[in-house]
Amino acid sequence: VSLKLQKRLAASVLKCGKRKIWLDPNEINEISLANSRRNIARLEKDGLIMKKPTVVHSRSRVRERNKAKSKGRHTGTGKRRGTANARLPFKVIWMRRIRVLRRLLHKMREAKKIDKHIYHTLYLQAKGNQFKNKRVLLETIHTMKSEHVKAKSLADQAEAKKSRARARVAKRSARENKKSDQ
């Protein structure tokens, strides 16, 4: 006795595939009489037709392997199929680095640790691949700031020297004027 029709109807009624339908082998005659959806539903209620449980497809082994991979196992040269650039694109590495550097520059400018001129020169240098990482950029910032301070102090000293010389000249000319008046 072919139960092809019953299996198809049962799959439709139970909303699953035909492979998930179980027909009771002891009740084949009764099942073969069912030729409508309503009859199939009744048989399902009586337990002659059932929906098989979903097949287990465990991911435990995958999880275990991924945990090992995160530790660096199974990633040697023999396991690699793509080029280095395909596995982690150079562009992605560049984007990560430039974002770190630019974020640092923005923060330092906002905190008034560097002025807009230093910011601009460093921004362009970062764009031109001058800085390997954040540490190198910070070192450059410190050296630039110290040079800036040194230049400013030298300018101040020169200005003070000039003003002292001006005062000396003025004093001397005043003394000479006094002498000439007498």
Coordinates of C-alpha atoms in Angstrom, one line a residue, residues 65-77 79-80 87:
R65 CA 38.3 24.5 17.7
N66 CA 37.5 28.2 17.6
K67 CA 38.7 28.5 21.2
A68 CA 41.9 26.8 20.3
K69 CA 42.3 29.1 17.2
S70 CA 41.9 32.2 19.4
K71 CA 44.9 30.9 21.3
G72 CA 46.8 30.6 18.0
R73 CA 46.5 26.9 17.3
H74 CA 45.8 25.5 13.8
T75 CA 46.9 28.7 12.1
G76 CA 50.3 27.7 10.8
T77 CA 51.5 28.1 7.2
K79 CA 46.5 25.9 7.3
R80 CA 46.5 29.2 5.3
R87 CA 43.4 37.2 5.5

